C-alpha positions as a Markdown table, in Angstrom:
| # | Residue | x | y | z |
|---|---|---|---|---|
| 1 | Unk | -11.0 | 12.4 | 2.0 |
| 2 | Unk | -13.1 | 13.8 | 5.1 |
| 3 | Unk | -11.9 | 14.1 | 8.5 |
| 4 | Unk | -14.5 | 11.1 | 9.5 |
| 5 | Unk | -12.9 | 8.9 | 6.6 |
| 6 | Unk | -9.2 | 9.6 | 7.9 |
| 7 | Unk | -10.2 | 8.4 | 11.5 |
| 8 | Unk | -11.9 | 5.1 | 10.2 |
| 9 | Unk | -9.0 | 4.5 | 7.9 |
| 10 | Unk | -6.8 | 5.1 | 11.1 |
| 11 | Unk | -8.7 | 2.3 | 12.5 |
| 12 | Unk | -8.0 | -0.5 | 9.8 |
| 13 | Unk | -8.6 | -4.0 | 10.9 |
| 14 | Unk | -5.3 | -4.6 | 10.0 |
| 15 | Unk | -3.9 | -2.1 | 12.5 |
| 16 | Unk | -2.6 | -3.5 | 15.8 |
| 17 | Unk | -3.9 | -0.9 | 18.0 |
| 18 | Unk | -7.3 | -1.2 | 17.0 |
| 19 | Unk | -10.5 | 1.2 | 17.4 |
| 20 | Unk | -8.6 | 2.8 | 20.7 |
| 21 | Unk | -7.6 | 5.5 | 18.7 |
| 22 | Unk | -3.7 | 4.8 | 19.7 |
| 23 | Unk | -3.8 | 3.8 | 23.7 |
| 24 | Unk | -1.3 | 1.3 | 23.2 |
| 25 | Unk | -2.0 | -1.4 | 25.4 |
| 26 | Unk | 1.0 | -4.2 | 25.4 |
| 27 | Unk | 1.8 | -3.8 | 21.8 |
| 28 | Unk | 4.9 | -2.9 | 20.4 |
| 29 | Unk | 3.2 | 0.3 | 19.1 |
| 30 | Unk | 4.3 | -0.6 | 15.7 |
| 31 | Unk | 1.5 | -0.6 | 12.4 |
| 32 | Unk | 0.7 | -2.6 | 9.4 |
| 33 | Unk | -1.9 | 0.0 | 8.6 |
| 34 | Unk | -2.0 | 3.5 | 9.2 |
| 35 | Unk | -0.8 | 5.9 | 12.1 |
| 36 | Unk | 0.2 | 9.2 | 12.3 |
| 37 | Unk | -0.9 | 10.9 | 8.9 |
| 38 | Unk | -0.9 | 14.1 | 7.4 |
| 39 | Unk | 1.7 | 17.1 | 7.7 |
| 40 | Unk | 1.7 | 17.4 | 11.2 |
| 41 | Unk | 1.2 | 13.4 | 11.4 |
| 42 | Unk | -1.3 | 13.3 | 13.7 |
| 43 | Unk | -1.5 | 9.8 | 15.6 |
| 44 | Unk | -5.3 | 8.3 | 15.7 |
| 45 | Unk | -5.8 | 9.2 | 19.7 |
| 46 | Unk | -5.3 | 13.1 | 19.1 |
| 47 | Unk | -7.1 | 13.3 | 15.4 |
| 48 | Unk | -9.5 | 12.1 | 17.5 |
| 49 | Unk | -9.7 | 13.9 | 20.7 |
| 50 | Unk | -9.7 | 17.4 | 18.7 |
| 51 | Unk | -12.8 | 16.3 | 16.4 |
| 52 | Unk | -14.8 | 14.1 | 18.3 |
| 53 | Unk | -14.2 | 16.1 | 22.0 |
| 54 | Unk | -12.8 | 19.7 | 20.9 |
| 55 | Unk | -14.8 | 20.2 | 18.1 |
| 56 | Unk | -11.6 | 21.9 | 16.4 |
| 57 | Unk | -13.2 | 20.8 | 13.3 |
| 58 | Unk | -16.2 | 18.9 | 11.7 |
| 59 | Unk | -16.0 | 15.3 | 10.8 |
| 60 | Unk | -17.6 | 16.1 | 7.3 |
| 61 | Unk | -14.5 | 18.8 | 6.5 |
| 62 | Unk | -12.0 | 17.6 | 3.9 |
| 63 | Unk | -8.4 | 16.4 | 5.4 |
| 64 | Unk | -7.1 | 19.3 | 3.4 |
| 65 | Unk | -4.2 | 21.5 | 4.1 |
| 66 | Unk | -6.4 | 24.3 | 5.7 |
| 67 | Unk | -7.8 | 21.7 | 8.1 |
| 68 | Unk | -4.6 | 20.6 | 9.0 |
| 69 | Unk | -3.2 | 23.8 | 10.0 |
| 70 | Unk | -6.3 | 24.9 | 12.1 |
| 71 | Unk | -5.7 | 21.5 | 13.8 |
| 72 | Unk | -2.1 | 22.4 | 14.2 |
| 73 | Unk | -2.7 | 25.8 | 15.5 |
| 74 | Unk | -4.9 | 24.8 | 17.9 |
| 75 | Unk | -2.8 | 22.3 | 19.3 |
| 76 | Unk | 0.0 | 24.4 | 19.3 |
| 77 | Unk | -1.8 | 27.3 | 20.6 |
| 78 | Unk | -4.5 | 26.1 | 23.3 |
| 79 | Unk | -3.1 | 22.7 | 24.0 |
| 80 | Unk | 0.0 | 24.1 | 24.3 |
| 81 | Unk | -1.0 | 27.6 | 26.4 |
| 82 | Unk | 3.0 | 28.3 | 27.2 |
| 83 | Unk | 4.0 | 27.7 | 23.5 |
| 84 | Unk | 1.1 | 29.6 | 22.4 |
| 85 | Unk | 1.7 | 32.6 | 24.5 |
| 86 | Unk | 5.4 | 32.4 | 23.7 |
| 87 | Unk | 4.6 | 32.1 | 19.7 |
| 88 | Unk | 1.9 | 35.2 | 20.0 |
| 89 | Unk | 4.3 | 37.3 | 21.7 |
| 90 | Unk | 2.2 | 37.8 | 25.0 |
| 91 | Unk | 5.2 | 36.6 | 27.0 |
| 92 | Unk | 9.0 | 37.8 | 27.8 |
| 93 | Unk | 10.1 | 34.0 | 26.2 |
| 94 | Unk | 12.5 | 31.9 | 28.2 |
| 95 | Unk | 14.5 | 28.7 | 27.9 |
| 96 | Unk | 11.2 | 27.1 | 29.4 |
| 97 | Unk | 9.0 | 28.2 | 26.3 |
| 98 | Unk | 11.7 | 26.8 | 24.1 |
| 99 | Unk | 11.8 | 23.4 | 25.6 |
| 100 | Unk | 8.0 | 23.4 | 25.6 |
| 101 | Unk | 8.5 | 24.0 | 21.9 |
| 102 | Unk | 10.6 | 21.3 | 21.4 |
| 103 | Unk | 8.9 | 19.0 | 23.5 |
| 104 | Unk | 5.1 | 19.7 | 20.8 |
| 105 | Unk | 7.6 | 18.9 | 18.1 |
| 106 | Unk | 9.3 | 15.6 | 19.1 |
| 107 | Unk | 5.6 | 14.1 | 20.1 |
């Protein structure tokens, strides 16, 4: 399955939310179709935002593992610049870099 494919299956007819790529809008925020998928579940609105706006990766690439992970590291890396400096090492670490890393893992 292709990035592009993912998205559109994201965006079932059957799913409450829509085509807005997860802006929840008055619903409940619950799905009949699918939401956040694969191993970092990504929700529809940032899938989207790093292929269509970020160009982290192509819409043609396969939703493979090695996908994944460069979408995870760049959302834990650049998105994230605290975390990402605290996870390289280019900062003392703190309580603060710890909570930001919490924080990227309960959304």
């Amino acid at each position: 399955m292709t990035v592009a494919q993912v998205l559109k299956f994201q965006k079932k007819s059957d799913n409450p939310l829509g085509t807005n790529y997860g802006f929840v809008n008055g619903t409940s925020g619950t799905t009949t179709g699918p939401f956040a998928l694969g191993g970092y579940q990504f929700i529809p609105r940032t899938l989207y935002n790093l292929v269509v706006n970020k160009n982290v990766v192509s819409l043609t690439d396969k939703f493979n593992v090695a996908t994944q992970e460069k979408l995870g590291d760049y959302l834990l890396l650049k998105v994230r610049g605290k975390l990402g400096a605290y996870l390289s090492g280019t900062n003392g670490g703190s309580m603060t870099d710890l909570e930001n890393a919490c924080q990227e893992i309960a959304m």
